[in-house]
Short mmCIF file of C-alpha atoms in Angstrom, two decimals:
data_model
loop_
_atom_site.label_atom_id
_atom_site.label_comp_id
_atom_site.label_asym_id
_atom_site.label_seq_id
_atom_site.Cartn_x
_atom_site.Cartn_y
_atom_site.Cartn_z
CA UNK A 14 44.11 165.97 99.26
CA UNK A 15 42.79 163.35 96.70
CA UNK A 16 39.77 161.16 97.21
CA UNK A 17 40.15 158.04 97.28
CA UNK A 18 37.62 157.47 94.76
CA UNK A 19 38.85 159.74 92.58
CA UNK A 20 42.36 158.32 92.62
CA UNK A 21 41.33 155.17 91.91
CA UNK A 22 39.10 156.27 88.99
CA UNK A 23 42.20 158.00 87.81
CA UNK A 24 44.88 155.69 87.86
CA UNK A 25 43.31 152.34 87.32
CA UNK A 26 39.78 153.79 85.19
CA UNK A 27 41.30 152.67 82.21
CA UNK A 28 41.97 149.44 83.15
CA UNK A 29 38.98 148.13 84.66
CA UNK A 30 37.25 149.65 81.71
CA UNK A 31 39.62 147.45 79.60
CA UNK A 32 39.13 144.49 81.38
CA UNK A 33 35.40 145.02 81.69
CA UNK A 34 35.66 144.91 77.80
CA UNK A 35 37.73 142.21 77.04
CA UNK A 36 35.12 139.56 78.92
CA UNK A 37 32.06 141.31 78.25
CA UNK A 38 32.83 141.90 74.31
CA UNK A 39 30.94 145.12 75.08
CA UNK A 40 32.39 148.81 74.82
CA UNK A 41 29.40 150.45 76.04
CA UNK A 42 28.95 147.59 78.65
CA UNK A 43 32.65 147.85 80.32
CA UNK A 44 31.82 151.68 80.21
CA UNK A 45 28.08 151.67 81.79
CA UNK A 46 29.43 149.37 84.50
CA UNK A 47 32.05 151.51 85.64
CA UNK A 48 29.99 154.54 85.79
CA UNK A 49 27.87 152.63 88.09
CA UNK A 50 30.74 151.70 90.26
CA UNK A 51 31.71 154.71 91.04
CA UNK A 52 28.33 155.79 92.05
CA UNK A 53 27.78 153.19 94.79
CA UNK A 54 31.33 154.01 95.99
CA UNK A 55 30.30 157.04 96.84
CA UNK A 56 27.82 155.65 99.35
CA UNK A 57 29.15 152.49 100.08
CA UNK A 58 33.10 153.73 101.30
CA UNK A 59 31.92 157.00 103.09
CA UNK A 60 35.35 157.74 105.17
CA UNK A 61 36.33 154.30 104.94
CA UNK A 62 37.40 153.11 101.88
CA UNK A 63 38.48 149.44 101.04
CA UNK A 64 42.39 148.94 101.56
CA UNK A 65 42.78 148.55 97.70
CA UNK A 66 39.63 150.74 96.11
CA UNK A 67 40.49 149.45 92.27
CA UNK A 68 39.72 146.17 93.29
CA UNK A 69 36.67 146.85 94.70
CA UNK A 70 35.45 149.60 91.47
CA UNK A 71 36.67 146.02 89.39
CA UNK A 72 34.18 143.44 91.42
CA UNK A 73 31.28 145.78 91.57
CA UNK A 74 31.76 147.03 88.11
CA UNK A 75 31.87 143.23 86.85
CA UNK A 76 28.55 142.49 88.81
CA UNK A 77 27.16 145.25 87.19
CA UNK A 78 27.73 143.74 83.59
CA UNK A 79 27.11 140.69 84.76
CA UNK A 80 23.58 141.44 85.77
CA UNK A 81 22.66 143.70 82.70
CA UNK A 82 23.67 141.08 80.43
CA UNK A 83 21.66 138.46 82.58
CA UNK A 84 18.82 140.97 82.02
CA UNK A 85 19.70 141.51 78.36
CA UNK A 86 19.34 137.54 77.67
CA UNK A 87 16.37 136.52 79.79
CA UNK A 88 14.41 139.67 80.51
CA UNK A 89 10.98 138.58 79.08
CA UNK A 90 10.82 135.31 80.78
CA UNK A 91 12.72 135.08 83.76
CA UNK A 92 12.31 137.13 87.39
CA UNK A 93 15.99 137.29 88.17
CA UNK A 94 17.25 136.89 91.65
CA UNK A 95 18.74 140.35 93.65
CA UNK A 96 21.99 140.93 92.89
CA UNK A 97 24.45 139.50 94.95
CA UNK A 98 25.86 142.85 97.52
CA UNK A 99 28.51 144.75 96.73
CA UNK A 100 31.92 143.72 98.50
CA UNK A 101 33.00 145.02 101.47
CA UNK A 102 36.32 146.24 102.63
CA UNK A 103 36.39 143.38 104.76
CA UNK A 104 35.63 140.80 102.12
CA UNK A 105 38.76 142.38 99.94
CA UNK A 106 41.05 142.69 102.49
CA UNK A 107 41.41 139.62 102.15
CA UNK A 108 41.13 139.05 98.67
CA UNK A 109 44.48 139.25 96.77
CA UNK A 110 43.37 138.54 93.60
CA UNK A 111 44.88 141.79 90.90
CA UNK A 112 42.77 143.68 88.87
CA UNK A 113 43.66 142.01 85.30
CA UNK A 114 45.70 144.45 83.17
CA UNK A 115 44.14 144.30 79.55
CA UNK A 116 45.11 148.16 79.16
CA UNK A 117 47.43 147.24 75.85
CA UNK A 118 44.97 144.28 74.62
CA UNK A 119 42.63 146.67 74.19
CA UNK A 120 44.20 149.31 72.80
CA UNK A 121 45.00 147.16 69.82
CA UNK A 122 41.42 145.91 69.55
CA UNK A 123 40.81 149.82 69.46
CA UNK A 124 43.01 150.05 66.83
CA UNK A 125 41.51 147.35 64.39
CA UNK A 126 41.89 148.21 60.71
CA UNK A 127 37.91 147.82 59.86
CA UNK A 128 37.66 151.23 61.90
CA UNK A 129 38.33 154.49 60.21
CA UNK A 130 42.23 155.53 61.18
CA UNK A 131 40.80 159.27 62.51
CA UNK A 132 39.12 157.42 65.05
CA UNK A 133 41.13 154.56 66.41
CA UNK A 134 43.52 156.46 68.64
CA UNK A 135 40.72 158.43 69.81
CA UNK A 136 38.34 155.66 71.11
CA UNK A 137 41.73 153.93 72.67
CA UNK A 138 42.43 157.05 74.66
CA UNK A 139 38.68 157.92 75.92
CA UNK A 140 38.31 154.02 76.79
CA UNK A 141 41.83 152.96 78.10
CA UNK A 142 43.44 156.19 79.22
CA UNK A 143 39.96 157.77 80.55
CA UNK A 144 41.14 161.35 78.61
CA UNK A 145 38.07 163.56 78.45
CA UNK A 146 36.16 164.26 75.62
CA UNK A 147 37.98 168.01 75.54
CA UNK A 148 41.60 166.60 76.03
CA UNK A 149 41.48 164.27 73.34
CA UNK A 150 39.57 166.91 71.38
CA UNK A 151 42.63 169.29 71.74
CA UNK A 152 45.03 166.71 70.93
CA UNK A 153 43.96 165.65 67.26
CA UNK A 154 43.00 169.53 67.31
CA UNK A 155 39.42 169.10 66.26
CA UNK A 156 35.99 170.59 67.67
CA UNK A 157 34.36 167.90 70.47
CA UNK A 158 31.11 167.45 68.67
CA UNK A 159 33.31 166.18 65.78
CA UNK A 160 35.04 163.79 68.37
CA UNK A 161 31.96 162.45 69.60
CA UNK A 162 30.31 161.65 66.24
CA UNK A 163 34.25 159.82 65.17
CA UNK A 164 33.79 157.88 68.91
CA UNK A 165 29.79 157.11 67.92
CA UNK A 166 30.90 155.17 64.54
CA UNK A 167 33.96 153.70 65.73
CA UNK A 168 31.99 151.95 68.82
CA UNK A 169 29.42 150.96 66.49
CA UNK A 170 31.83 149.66 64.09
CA UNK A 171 33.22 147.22 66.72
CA UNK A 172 29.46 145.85 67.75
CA UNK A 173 28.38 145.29 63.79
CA UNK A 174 31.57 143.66 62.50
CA UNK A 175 31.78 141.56 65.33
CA UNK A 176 35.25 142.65 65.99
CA UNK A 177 36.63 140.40 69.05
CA UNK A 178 38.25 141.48 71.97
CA UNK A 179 41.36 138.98 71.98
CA UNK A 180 44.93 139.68 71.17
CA UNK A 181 45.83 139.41 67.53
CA UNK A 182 48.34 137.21 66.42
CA UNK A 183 52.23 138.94 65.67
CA UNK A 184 51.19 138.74 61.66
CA UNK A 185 48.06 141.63 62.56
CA UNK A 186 50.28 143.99 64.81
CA UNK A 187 51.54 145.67 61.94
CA UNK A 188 48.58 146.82 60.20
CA UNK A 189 47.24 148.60 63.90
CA UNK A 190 50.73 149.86 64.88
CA UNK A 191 50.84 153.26 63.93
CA UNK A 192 47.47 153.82 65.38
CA UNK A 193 48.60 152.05 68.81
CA UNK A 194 52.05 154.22 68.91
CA UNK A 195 50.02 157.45 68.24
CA UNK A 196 47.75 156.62 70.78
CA UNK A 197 50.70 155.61 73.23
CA UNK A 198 52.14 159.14 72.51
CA UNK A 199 48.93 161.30 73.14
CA UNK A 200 48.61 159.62 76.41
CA UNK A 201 52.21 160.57 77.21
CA UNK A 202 52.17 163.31 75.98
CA UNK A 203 49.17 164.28 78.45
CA UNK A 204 51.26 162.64 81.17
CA UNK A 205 54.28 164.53 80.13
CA UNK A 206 52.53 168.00 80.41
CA UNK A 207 52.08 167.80 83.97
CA UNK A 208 55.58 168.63 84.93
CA UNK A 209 55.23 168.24 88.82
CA UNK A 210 53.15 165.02 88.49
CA UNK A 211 50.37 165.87 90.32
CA UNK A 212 47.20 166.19 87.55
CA UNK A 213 45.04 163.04 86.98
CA UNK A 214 47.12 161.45 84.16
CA UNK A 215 50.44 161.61 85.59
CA UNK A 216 50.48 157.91 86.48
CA UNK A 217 50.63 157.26 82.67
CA UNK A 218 54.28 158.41 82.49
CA UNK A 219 55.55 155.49 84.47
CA UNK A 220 52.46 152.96 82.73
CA UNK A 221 53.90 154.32 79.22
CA UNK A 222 57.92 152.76 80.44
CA UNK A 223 55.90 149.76 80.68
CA UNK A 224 54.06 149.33 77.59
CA UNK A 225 56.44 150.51 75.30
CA UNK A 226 58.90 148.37 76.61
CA UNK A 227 56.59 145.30 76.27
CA UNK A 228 55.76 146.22 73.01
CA UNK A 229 59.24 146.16 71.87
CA UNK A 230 59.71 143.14 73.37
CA UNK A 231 56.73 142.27 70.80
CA UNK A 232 58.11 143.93 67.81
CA UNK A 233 62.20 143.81 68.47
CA UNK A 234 62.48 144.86 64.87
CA UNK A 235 60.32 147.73 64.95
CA UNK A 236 62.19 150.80 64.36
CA UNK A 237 59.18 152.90 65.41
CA UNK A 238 58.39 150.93 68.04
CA UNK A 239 61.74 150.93 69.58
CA UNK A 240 62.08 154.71 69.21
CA UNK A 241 59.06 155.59 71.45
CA UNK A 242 60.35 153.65 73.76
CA UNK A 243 63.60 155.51 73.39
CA UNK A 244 61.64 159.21 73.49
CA UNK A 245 59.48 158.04 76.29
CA UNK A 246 62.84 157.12 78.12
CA UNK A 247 64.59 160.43 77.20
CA UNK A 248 61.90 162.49 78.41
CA UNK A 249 60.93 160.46 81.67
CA UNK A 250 64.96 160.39 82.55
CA UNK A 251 64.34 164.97 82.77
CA UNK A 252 61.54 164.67 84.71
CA UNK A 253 63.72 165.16 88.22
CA UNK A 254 64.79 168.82 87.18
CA UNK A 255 62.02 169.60 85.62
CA UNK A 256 60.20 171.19 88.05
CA UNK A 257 62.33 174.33 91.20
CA UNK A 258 61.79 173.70 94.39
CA UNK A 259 59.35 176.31 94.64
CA UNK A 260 57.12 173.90 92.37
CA UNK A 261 57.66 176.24 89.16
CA UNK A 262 58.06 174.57 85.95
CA UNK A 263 61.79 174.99 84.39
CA UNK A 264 62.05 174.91 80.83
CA UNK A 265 63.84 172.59 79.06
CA UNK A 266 66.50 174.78 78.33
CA UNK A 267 67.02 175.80 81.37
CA UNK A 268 67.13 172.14 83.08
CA UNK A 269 70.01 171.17 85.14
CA UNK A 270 71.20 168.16 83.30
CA UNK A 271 73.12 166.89 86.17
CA UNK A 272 69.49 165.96 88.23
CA UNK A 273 68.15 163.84 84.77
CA UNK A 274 68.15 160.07 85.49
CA UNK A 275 71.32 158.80 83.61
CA UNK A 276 69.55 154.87 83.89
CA UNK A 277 67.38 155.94 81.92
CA UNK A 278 68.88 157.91 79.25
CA UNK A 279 71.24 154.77 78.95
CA UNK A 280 68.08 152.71 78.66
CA UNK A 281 67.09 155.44 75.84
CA UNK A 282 70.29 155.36 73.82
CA UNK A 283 70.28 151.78 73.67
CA UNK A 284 66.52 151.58 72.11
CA UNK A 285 67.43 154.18 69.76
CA UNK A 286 70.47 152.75 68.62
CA UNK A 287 68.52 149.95 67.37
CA UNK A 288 66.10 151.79 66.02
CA UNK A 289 68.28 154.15 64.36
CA UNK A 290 70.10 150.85 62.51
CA UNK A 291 67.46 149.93 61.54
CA UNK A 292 64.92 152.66 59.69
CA UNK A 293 67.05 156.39 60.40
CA UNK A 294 64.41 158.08 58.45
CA UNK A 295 61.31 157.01 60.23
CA UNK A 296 59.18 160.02 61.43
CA UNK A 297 59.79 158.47 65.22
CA UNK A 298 63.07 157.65 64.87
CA UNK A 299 63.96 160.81 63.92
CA UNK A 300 61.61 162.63 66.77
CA UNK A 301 63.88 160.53 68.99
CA UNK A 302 66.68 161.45 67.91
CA UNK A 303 65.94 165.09 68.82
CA UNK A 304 65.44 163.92 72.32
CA UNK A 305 68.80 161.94 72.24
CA UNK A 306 70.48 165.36 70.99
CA UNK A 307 68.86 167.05 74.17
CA UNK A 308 69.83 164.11 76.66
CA UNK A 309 73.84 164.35 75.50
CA UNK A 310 73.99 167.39 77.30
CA UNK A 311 76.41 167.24 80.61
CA UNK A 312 75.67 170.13 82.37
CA UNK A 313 73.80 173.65 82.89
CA UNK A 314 77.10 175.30 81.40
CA UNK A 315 77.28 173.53 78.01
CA UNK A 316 74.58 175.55 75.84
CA UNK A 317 72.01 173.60 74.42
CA UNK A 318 73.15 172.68 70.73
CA UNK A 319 70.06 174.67 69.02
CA UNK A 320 71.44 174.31 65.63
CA UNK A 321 71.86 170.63 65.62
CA UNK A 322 67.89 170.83 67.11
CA UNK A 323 66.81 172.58 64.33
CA UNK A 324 68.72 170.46 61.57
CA UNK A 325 66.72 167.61 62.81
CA UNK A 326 63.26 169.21 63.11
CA UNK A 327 64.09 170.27 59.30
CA UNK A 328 64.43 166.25 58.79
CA UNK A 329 61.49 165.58 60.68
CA UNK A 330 59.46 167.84 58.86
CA UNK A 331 60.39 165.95 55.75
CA UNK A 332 58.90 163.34 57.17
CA UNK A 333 56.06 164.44 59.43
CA UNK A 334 54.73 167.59 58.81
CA UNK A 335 52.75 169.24 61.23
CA UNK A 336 51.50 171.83 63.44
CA UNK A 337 53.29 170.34 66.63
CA UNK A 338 56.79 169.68 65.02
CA UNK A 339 56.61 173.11 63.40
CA UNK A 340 55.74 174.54 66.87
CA UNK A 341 58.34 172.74 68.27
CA UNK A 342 60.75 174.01 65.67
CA UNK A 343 59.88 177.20 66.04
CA UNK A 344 61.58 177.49 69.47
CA UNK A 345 64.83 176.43 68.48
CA UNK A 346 64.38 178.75 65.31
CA UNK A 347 64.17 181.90 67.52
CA UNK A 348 67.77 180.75 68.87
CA UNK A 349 68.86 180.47 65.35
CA UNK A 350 67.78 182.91 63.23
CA UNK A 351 65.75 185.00 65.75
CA UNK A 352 62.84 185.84 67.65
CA UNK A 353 60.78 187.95 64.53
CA UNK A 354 61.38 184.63 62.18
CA UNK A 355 59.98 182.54 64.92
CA UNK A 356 57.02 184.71 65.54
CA UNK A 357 55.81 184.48 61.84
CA UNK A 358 56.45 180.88 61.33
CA UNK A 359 54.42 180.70 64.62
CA UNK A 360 51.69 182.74 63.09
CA UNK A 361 52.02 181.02 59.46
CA UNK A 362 50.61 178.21 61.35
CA UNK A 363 46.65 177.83 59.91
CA UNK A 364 45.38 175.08 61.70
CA UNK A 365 41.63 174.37 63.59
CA UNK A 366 41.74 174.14 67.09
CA UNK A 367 45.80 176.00 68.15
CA UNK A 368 43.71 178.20 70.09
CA UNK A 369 42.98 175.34 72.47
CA UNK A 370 46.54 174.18 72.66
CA UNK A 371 48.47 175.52 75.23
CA UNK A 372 51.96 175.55 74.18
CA UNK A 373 50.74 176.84 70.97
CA UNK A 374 50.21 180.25 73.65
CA UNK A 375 53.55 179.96 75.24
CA UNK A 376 56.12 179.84 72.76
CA UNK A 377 54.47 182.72 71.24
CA UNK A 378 53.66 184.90 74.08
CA UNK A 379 57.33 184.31 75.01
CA UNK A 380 58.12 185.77 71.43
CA UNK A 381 56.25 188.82 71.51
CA UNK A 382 57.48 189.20 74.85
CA UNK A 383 60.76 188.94 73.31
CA UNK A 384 60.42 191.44 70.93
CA UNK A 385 59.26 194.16 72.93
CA UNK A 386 54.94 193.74 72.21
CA UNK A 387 54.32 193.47 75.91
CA UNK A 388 50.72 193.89 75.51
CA UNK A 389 50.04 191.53 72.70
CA UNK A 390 52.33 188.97 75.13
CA UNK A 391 50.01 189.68 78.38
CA UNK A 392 47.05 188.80 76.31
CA UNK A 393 48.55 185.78 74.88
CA UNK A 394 49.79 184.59 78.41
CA UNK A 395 46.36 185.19 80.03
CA UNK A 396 44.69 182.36 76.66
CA UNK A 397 47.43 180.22 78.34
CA UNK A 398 46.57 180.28 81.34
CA UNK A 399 42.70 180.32 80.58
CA UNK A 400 43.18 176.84 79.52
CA UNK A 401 43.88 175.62 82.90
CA UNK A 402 47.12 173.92 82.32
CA UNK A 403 49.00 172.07 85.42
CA UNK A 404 49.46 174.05 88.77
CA UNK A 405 53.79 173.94 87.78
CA UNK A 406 53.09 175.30 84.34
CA UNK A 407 50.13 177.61 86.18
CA UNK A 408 52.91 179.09 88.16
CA UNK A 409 55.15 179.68 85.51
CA UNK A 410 53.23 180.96 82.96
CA UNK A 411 51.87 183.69 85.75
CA UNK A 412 55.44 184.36 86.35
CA UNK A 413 56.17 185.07 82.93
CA UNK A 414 53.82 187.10 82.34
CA UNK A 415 54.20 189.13 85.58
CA UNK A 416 57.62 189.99 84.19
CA UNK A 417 55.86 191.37 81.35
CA UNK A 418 53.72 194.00 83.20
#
């Protein structure tokens, strides 16, 4: 069972860290104050905890920052007062006041053009989406100390420059876009791993519906924009058959398309559609369109079309070249051309930091499995599940390779 506290922290972290920010004009502040939150939580609910425990990590939080910057200002010449008690259940049961949401304000402050483009997403997804040092490390696939030195500079950045905490107007969106759709789709995609929904970011998946479809409410003529919230769609409408009932993860492949949520690959096709009017060779609008090609399947006994999939990861690598689309292709190029072409454009792949990536260790220990090197596959399927993936891909991946020994 979930604490409490910990849910909270999860689920709305991000949030009260954002909204901590946009009235304090302080990273570090919002941050600090939060921490501190969730320290006197731990003494203050004991097996009690307030009927809505975000509220109450918001209030004490903002006390918090309000007192250190009371300090901050006055320190040498004023004895401050005690700070006024922390809340108690009582006082916030009946307290319906909602937690501001400044989650996507921030992210494009995050994303301002005077910081350095290698670190924008990454501040946005340790300060919104609360991802851990290591996750976000793994996702740009870079070492952590290099992280932490881009997250130093960028936080810095913001204090020196002065950079405020309001949202710009429509004509500055477009010079912090790409940065706030990449950061959208690493917190997805960290959402999207967890098959069964049960890790601590799987309330993003349903938060990401949300933002992308503000945002294309923002930018209606987007294509980009408009296309992630197509792929978000696509991939949120599989999420149903995604996982047996004996909580094992089932591939993609192997997904009955009958259980996928048909609202929302409607909701899908009709962002894409747009988006595919109006920019077809955008790097997102082509990504999307491989999930669109996946989502026109009508059932377990139509085969999935895996030379159509790989004509459009050849397109998309035309247009966005990298280790994750060339993964990604390499799965539908064992179903093309065959499992030993797969392997080597698998391990043609020179990149820092595949060894912490966990699909990276899937789709190739399923293709040495496939070609017979059952001992190079066990050893490739125990990296996997070294890296302590979700407990649906946990199971699977032990079932996998248990069919290898």
């Amino acid at each position: 069972m979930v604490d409490p506290l910990d849910r909270a922290a999860r689920a709305d972290g991000g949030k009260i860290i954002a909204a901590l920010a946009a009235r304090f004009r302080n990273l570090d502040t919002a941050e600090e104050a939060f921490a501190e939150a969730c320290a006197r939580a731990v003494a203050a609910w004991g097996n009690t905890p307030p009927r809505d425990p975000a509220a109450w990590l918001y209030r004490v939080a903002e006390r918090v920052a309000l007192d250190r910057v009371r300090q901050a200002t006055v320190r040498t010449s004023v004895v401050l007062p005690e700070p006024e008690p922390d809340p108690t259940a009582e006082e916030l049961m009946l307290d319906a006041s909602p937690i501001p949401d400044e989650r996507l304000k921030l992210i494009f402050v995050c994303c301002h053009p005077a910081i350095h483009p290698e670190a924008r997403a990454a501040l946005t997804l340790r300060l919104v989406c609360g991802l851990s040092a290591e996750e976000i490390a793994r996702a740009f696939l870079i070492s952590e100390p290099t992280l932490a030195q881009r997250l130093v500079r960028a936080k810095r950045k913001i204090a020196l420059a002065g950079i405020g905490f309001d949202v710009p107007g429509p004509e500055a969106w477009v010079d912090r876009l790409d940065a706030v759709l990449s950061t959208i789709e690493v917190a997805y995609a960290h959402a999207h791993a967890d098959g069964a929904g049960s890790g601590r970011h799987a309330d993003y998946a349903t938060e990401m519906l949300g933002i992308t479809g503000t945002l294309a409410k923002m930018l209606p003529n987007e294509a980009e924009v408009l296309a992630l919230a197509a792929m978000v769609r696509f991939a949120e409408a599989r999420r149903p058959a995604r996982v047996n009932q004996d909580g094992i993860m089932v591939p993609l492949s192997e997904q009955d398309p009958s259980l996928w949520d048909a609202a929302l690959i409607a909701e899908g096709r009709g962002y894409f559609a747009v988006a595919a009017r109006l920019s077809p060779r955008a790097p997102r609008v082509v990504a999307a369109l491989i999930h669109a090609e996946w989502c026109a399947r009508a059932s377990l006994a139509e085969p999935p079309s895996w030379a159509n999939i790989l004509t459009i990861y050849d397109a998309l690598l035309t247009v966005r070249d990298d280790a994750i689309t060339r993964l990604n292709r390499a799965v539908a190029l064992a179903e093309v051309a065959g499992y030993e072409a797969a392997l080597d454009a698998v391990d043609a792949l020179d990149v820092p930091g595949l060894a912490q990536l966990l699909p990276y260790h899937a789709v190739r220990a399923g293709l040495l499995y496939r070609l017979g090197l059952n001992a190079a596959a066990r050893e490739v399927y125990d990296a996997a599940l070294a890296l302590g993936p979700g407990e649906a891909e946990r199971r699977w991946l032990a079932q996998r390779r248990a069919e290898v020994s």
